[in-house]
PDB file of C-alpha atoms in Angstrom:
ATOM      1  CA  LEU A 852     108.979  74.369 124.243  1.00 37.00           C
ATOM      2  CA  PRO A 853     108.415  70.351 125.050  1.00 43.00           C
ATOM      3  CA  ILE A 854     106.653  71.346 128.718  1.00 46.00           C
ATOM      4  CA  CYS A 855     103.956  74.083 127.277  1.00 48.00           C
ATOM      5  CA  GLY A 856     100.797  73.057 125.440  1.00 49.00           C
ATOM      6  CA  CYS A 857     101.367  76.587 123.405  1.00 55.00           C
ATOM      7  CA  ASP A 858      99.331  76.142 120.832  1.00 55.00           C
ATOM      8  CA  SER A 859      95.737  78.464 121.464  1.00 59.00           C
ATOM      9  CA  THR A 860      92.733  80.067 119.525  1.00 64.00           C
ATOM     10  CA  ARG A 861      90.708  82.993 120.547  1.00 65.00           C
ATOM     11  CA  LEU A 862      88.747  85.316 118.567  1.00 69.00           C
ATOM     12  CA  ASP A 863      89.793  89.316 119.714  1.00 76.00           C
ATOM     13  CA  ASN A 864      87.368  92.120 118.531  1.00 79.00           C
ATOM     14  CA  THR A 865      90.394  94.494 118.410  1.00 86.00           C
ATOM     15  CA  LEU A 866      93.768  93.734 117.692  1.00 91.00           C
ATOM     16  CA  SER A 867      95.596  96.616 119.486  1.00 90.00           C
ATOM     17  CA  PHE A 868      97.552  94.810 122.603  1.00 86.00           C
ATOM     18  CA  ASN A 869      99.547  96.351 124.794  1.00 85.00           C
ATOM     19  CA  TRP A 870     101.065  93.113 127.236  1.00 81.00           C
ATOM     20  CA  GLY A 871     103.904  94.679 128.909  1.00 83.00           C
ATOM     21  CA  ILE A 872     106.489  91.722 129.945  1.00 82.00           C
ATOM     22  CA  ASN A 873     102.939  89.322 130.863  1.00 77.00           C
ATOM     23  CA  SER A 874     102.206  86.599 128.954  1.00 73.00           C
ATOM     24  CA  PRO A 875      99.351  87.561 126.376  1.00 75.00           C
ATOM     25  CA  LEU A 876      97.386  84.016 127.460  1.00 70.00           C
ATOM     26  CA  PRO A 877      97.786  84.720 131.014  1.00 67.00           C
ATOM     27  CA  PHE A 878      94.687  82.587 131.648  1.00 65.00           C
ATOM     28  CA  ASP A 879      95.606  80.230 129.294  1.00 61.00           C
ATOM     29  CA  GLU A 880      98.004  78.390 132.035  1.00 56.00           C
ATOM     30  CA  PRO A 881      95.510  75.912 133.862  1.00 46.00           C
ATOM     31  CA  TYR A 882      94.565  74.514 130.435  1.00 51.00           C
ATOM     32  CA  SER A 883      97.780  74.172 127.914  1.00 53.00           C
ATOM     33  CA  GLY A 884     100.932  75.244 130.387  1.00 54.00           C
ATOM     34  CA  LYS A 885     101.908  78.441 131.081  1.00 66.00           C
ATOM     35  CA  PHE A 886     102.272  80.342 127.048  1.00 69.00           C
ATOM     36  CA  PRO A 887     105.498  82.259 126.948  1.00 72.00           C
ATOM     37  CA  ASN A 888     106.364  85.783 127.423  1.00 74.00           C
ATOM     38  CA  ASP A 889     109.285  85.993 125.291  1.00 78.00           C
ATOM     39  CA  PHE A 890     109.846  84.441 121.789  1.00 81.00           C
ATOM     40  CA  PHE A 891     106.063  83.848 120.806  1.00 80.00           C
ATOM     41  CA  SER A 892     103.885  84.665 117.494  1.00 82.00           C
ATOM     42  CA  VAL A 893     100.285  85.907 116.959  1.00 85.00           C
ATOM     43  CA  LYS A 894      98.356  84.845 114.360  1.00 88.00           C
ATOM     44  CA  TRP A 895      95.303  86.432 112.979  1.00 88.00           C
ATOM     45  CA  GLU A 896      93.227  85.198 109.871  1.00 88.00           C
ATOM     46  CA  GLY A 897      89.801  86.319 108.550  1.00 87.00           C
ATOM     47  CA  TYR A 898      88.799  88.834 106.134  1.00 90.00           C
ATOM     48  CA  LEU A 899      88.562  93.014 106.729  1.00 94.00           C
ATOM     49  CA  THR A 900      85.435  94.476 104.558  1.00 93.00           C
ATOM     50  CA  ALA A 901      85.827  98.820 104.172  1.00 96.00           C
ATOM     51  CA  PRO A 902      82.521 100.315 104.876  1.00 96.00           C
ATOM     52  CA  MET A 903      83.469 102.345 101.936  1.00 97.00           C
ATOM     53  CA  THR A 904      85.010 102.781  98.124  1.00 98.00           C
ATOM     54  CA  GLY A 905      88.368 103.873  98.543  1.00 98.00           C
ATOM     55  CA  ALA A 906      92.415 104.327  99.094  1.00 98.00           C
ATOM     56  CA  TYR A 907      92.899 103.081 102.906  1.00 98.00           C
ATOM     57  CA  THR A 908      96.091 102.863 104.733  1.00 98.00           C
ATOM     58  CA  ILE A 909      97.040  99.999 106.506  1.00 98.00           C
ATOM     59  CA  THR A 910      99.533 100.181 109.409  1.00 98.00           C
ATOM     60  CA  LEU A 911     100.916  97.487 111.717  1.00 98.00           C
ATOM     61  CA  GLU A 912     103.057  99.013 114.382  1.00 97.00           C
ATOM     62  CA  ALA A 913     104.769  96.520 117.113  1.00 96.00           C
ATOM     63  CA  ASP A 914     108.107  95.833 118.822  1.00 94.00           C
ATOM     64  CA  TYR A 915     110.174  93.050 116.829  1.00 94.00           C
ATOM     65  CA  GLY A 916     108.312  91.970 113.762  1.00 95.00           C
ATOM     66  CA  VAL A 917     105.408  92.158 111.742  1.00 97.00           C
ATOM     67  CA  GLN A 918     103.682  90.394 107.912  1.00 97.00           C
ATOM     68  CA  LEU A 919     100.876  91.271 106.212  1.00 98.00           C
ATOM     69  CA  TRP A 920      98.855  89.826 103.521  1.00 98.00           C
ATOM     70  CA  LEU A 921      95.631  91.199 101.711  1.00 98.00           C
ATOM     71  CA  ASN A 922      93.831  89.255  99.264  1.00 97.00           C
ATOM     72  CA  GLY A 923      97.086  86.671  98.982  1.00 96.00           C
ATOM     73  CA  VAL A 924      99.503  89.330  98.283  1.00 97.00           C
ATOM     74  CA  GLN A 925     102.168  90.259 100.493  1.00 98.00           C
ATOM     75  CA  GLN A 926     102.012  93.900 102.012  1.00 98.00           C
ATOM     76  CA  ILE A 927     104.692  93.947 104.827  1.00 98.00           C
ATOM     77  CA  ASN A 928     107.307  92.126 105.590  1.00 98.00           C
ATOM     78  CA  ALA A 929     109.524  92.901 108.272  1.00 97.00           C
ATOM     79  CA  VAL A 930     110.761  90.859 110.700  1.00 95.00           C
ATOM     80  CA  PRO A 931     113.327  92.535 112.706  1.00 95.00           C
ATOM     81  CA  MET A 932     111.186  95.596 111.815  1.00 95.00           C
ATOM     82  CA  ASN A 933     113.247  98.555 110.313  1.00 94.00           C
ATOM     83  CA  THR A 934     111.149 101.178 112.264  1.00 93.00           C
ATOM     84  CA  ALA A 935     108.077 101.382 114.663  1.00 92.00           C
ATOM     85  CA  SER A 936     105.280 100.733 112.201  1.00 97.00           C
ATOM     86  CA  GLU A 937     104.733  99.881 108.671  1.00 97.00           C
ATOM     87  CA  SER A 938     102.260 100.868 106.553  1.00 98.00           C
ATOM     88  CA  PHE A 939     100.789 100.773 103.007  1.00 97.00           C
ATOM     89  CA  SER A 940      97.965 101.844 101.369  1.00 98.00           C
ATOM     90  CA  VAL A 941      95.337 100.184  99.224  1.00 98.00           C
ATOM     91  CA  GLU A 942      91.909 100.446  97.565  1.00 98.00           C
ATOM     92  CA  LEU A 943      89.580  98.786  98.580  1.00 98.00           C
ATOM     93  CA  VAL A 944      85.252  98.408  97.630  1.00 97.00           C
ATOM     94  CA  ALA A 945      82.737  98.450  99.968  1.00 96.00           C
ATOM     95  CA  GLY A 946      81.174  95.560 101.316  1.00 91.00           C
ATOM     96  CA  GLU A 947      83.378  92.737  99.900  1.00 92.00           C
ATOM     97  CA  ARG A 948      84.995  91.070 101.881  1.00 90.00           C
ATOM     98  CA  ASN A 949      89.061  90.663 101.532  1.00 94.00           C
ATOM     99  CA  ASP A 950      91.401  87.794 102.906  1.00 93.00           C
ATOM    100  CA  ILE A 951      93.518  89.146 105.268  1.00 94.00           C
ATOM    101  CA  VAL A 952      96.110  87.484 107.453  1.00 94.00           C
ATOM    102  CA  ILE A 953      98.371  89.307 109.651  1.00 95.00           C
ATOM    103  CA  SER A 954     101.550  87.577 111.946  1.00 94.00           C
ATOM    104  CA  TYR A 955     103.204  89.444 115.050  1.00 92.00           C
ATOM    105  CA  TYR A 956     106.378  88.311 115.934  1.00 92.00           C
ATOM    106  CA  HIS A 957     107.618  89.136 119.156  1.00 90.00           C
ATOM    107  CA  SER A 958     111.567  88.581 120.897  1.00 88.00           C
ATOM    108  CA  GLU A 959     112.570  90.307 124.468  1.00 89.00           C
ATOM    109  CA  ASP A 960     111.158  93.124 126.904  1.00 90.00           C
ATOM    110  CA  GLU A 961     108.079  94.779 126.444  1.00 90.00           C
ATOM    111  CA  ALA A 962     105.343  93.324 123.880  1.00 89.00           C
ATOM    112  CA  PHE A 963     103.005  95.706 121.599  1.00 94.00           C
ATOM    113  CA  PHE A 964     100.709  95.432 119.017  1.00 95.00           C
ATOM    114  CA  ALA A 965      98.009  97.128 116.908  1.00 97.00           C
ATOM    115  CA  ALA A 966      96.784  97.245 113.746  1.00 97.00           C
ATOM    116  CA  THR A 967      95.816 100.692 112.267  1.00 98.00           C
ATOM    117  CA  TRP A 968      93.622 101.979 109.175  1.00 98.00           C
ATOM    118  CA  SER A 969      92.177 105.630 107.195  1.00 98.00           C
ATOM    119  CA  GLY A 970      90.485 105.721 104.784  1.00 98.00           C
ATOM    120  CA  PRO A 971      86.460 106.925 103.791  1.00 98.00           C
ATOM    121  CA  GLY A 972      84.498 106.805 106.547  1.00 95.00           C
ATOM    122  CA  VAL A 973      87.383 105.458 108.910  1.00 97.00           C
ATOM    123  CA  ALA A 974      88.983 107.968 111.258  1.00 97.00           C
ATOM    124  CA  ALA A 975      92.742 108.370 110.786  1.00 96.00           C
ATOM    125  CA  GLY A 976      94.553 106.381 113.707  1.00 95.00           C
ATOM    126  CA  SER A 977      91.325 103.679 113.711  1.00 97.00           C
ATOM    127  CA  ALA A 978      92.245 100.565 115.389  1.00 96.00           C
ATOM    128  CA  LEU A 979      91.133  97.767 113.162  1.00 94.00           C
ATOM    129  CA  ASP A 980      88.456  95.575 114.499  1.00 92.00           C
ATOM    130  CA  GLY A 981      84.587  93.833 114.896  1.00 86.00           C
ATOM    131  CA  THR A 982      83.181  96.458 112.845  1.00 88.00           C
ATOM    132  CA  ALA A 983      85.916  95.599 110.009  1.00 91.00           C
ATOM    133  CA  LEU A 984      86.987  92.286 110.840  1.00 88.00           C
ATOM    134  CA  SER A 985      85.290  88.648 110.649  1.00 85.00           C
ATOM    135  CA  TYR A 986      86.581  85.298 110.657  1.00 79.00           C
ATOM    136  CA  GLY A 987      85.698  82.094 108.867  1.00 72.00           C
ATOM    137  CA  ARG A 988      84.438  79.326 110.992  1.00 64.00           C
ATOM    138  CA  HIS A 989      83.880  75.875 109.785  1.00 52.00           C
ATOM    139  CA  ILE A 990      81.325  73.832 111.936  1.00 51.00           C
ATOM    140  CA  ILE A 991      82.060  69.813 111.730  1.00 54.00           C
ATOM    141  CA  ASN A 992      79.660  67.551 109.618  1.00 54.00           C
ATOM    142  CA  SER A 993      78.998  71.216 108.082  1.00 53.00           C
ATOM    143  CA  PRO A 994      79.263  72.039 104.499  1.00 53.00           C
ATOM    144  CA  ILE A 995      78.722  75.822 105.364  1.00 55.00           C
ATOM    145  CA  THR A 996      81.241  78.285 106.586  1.00 58.00           C
ATOM    146  CA  VAL A 997      79.936  80.243 110.163  1.00 58.00           C
ATOM    147  CA  GLU A 998      80.838  84.124 110.000  1.00 58.00           C
ATOM    148  CA  VAL A 999      82.063  85.019 112.800  1.00 57.00           C
ATOM    149  CA  TYR A1000      82.095  89.220 113.898  1.00 56.00           C
ATOM    150  CA  PRO A1001      83.992  89.038 117.190  1.00 54.00           C
ATOM    151  CA  GLY A1002      82.507  91.632 119.425  1.00 52.00           C
ATOM    152  CA  ASP A1003      79.388  92.010 122.565  1.00 53.00           C
ATOM    153  CA  VAL A1004      76.876  89.591 121.713  1.00 51.00           C
ATOM    154  CA  ASP A1005      73.465  91.048 122.476  1.00 54.00           C
ATOM    155  CA  ALA A1006      70.815  88.814 121.341  1.00 52.00           C
ATOM    156  CA  VAL A1007      69.448  86.611 124.475  1.00 52.00           C
ATOM    157  CA  THR A1008      69.371  83.997 122.323  1.00 50.00           C
ATOM    158  CA  SER A1009      70.165  82.702 118.801  1.00 52.00           C
ATOM    159  CA  SER A1010      68.498  80.859 115.828  1.00 53.00           C
ATOM    160  CA  ALA A1011      68.329  79.379 112.614  1.00 54.00           C
ATOM    161  CA  THR A1012      66.101  78.581 109.941  1.00 52.00           C
ATOM    162  CA  GLY A1013      66.214  76.048 106.133  1.00 54.00           C
ATOM    163  CA  SER A1014      65.803  72.988 105.446  1.00 58.00           C
ATOM    164  CA  GLY A1015      67.170  70.020 107.692  1.00 57.00           C
ATOM    165  CA  LEU A1016      67.173  71.754 110.666  1.00 56.00           C
ATOM    166  CA  THR A1017      65.535  71.528 113.540  1.00 58.00           C
ATOM    167  CA  GLU A1018      65.050  72.795 116.287  1.00 60.00           C
ATOM    168  CA  CYS A1019      67.285  72.811 120.366  1.00 60.00           C
ATOM    169  CA  THR A1020      68.022  74.869 122.322  1.00 56.00           C
ATOM    170  CA  ALA A1021      71.729  76.116 123.116  1.00 55.00           C
ATOM    171  CA  LEU A1022      74.118  73.683 125.909  1.00 54.00           C
ATOM    172  CA  ASN A1023      71.280  70.600 125.680  1.00 58.00           C
ATOM    173  CA  GLU A1024      71.832  67.441 123.325  1.00 59.00           C
ATOM    174  CA  CYS A1025      69.580  68.012 120.299  1.00 59.00           C
ATOM    175  CA  GLU A1026      68.425  64.514 118.449  1.00 58.00           C
TER     176      GLU A1026
END
């Protein structure tokens, strides 16, 4: 869409959405133009960490199409979907980060997507959320990647320690 700056990035705490006939980014319009209600896709990339070792079932529900890769292996490829949901089972090790990429494709009309899972320590039908998902972000000019866990931040301030760091307050220029 030449008049739409439709690319957007955000962190989602829970992978469960029912957009209906609305745009998935209703507040993006002032910044990039109107994000479309139809014919769009969404891609989530990050890490999945299981709370306990064992067999897990991951299910994707959507109105049109989904794909999922776990540790670089495509586990689901359903574009378009023949059923309302697609599932697969996988053995996961407690505390081990697993690369996960999920793509959702929407055609027309009502838009919805949900990623759920079940297994040891996870009740059937639990949404994939910030308790199991994390995202890597690279800070410009930094040799490290920061891991972001989406969800509420309860702390008033944050801090870091280590050689080469200087003291600085958020929203101020640091020397």
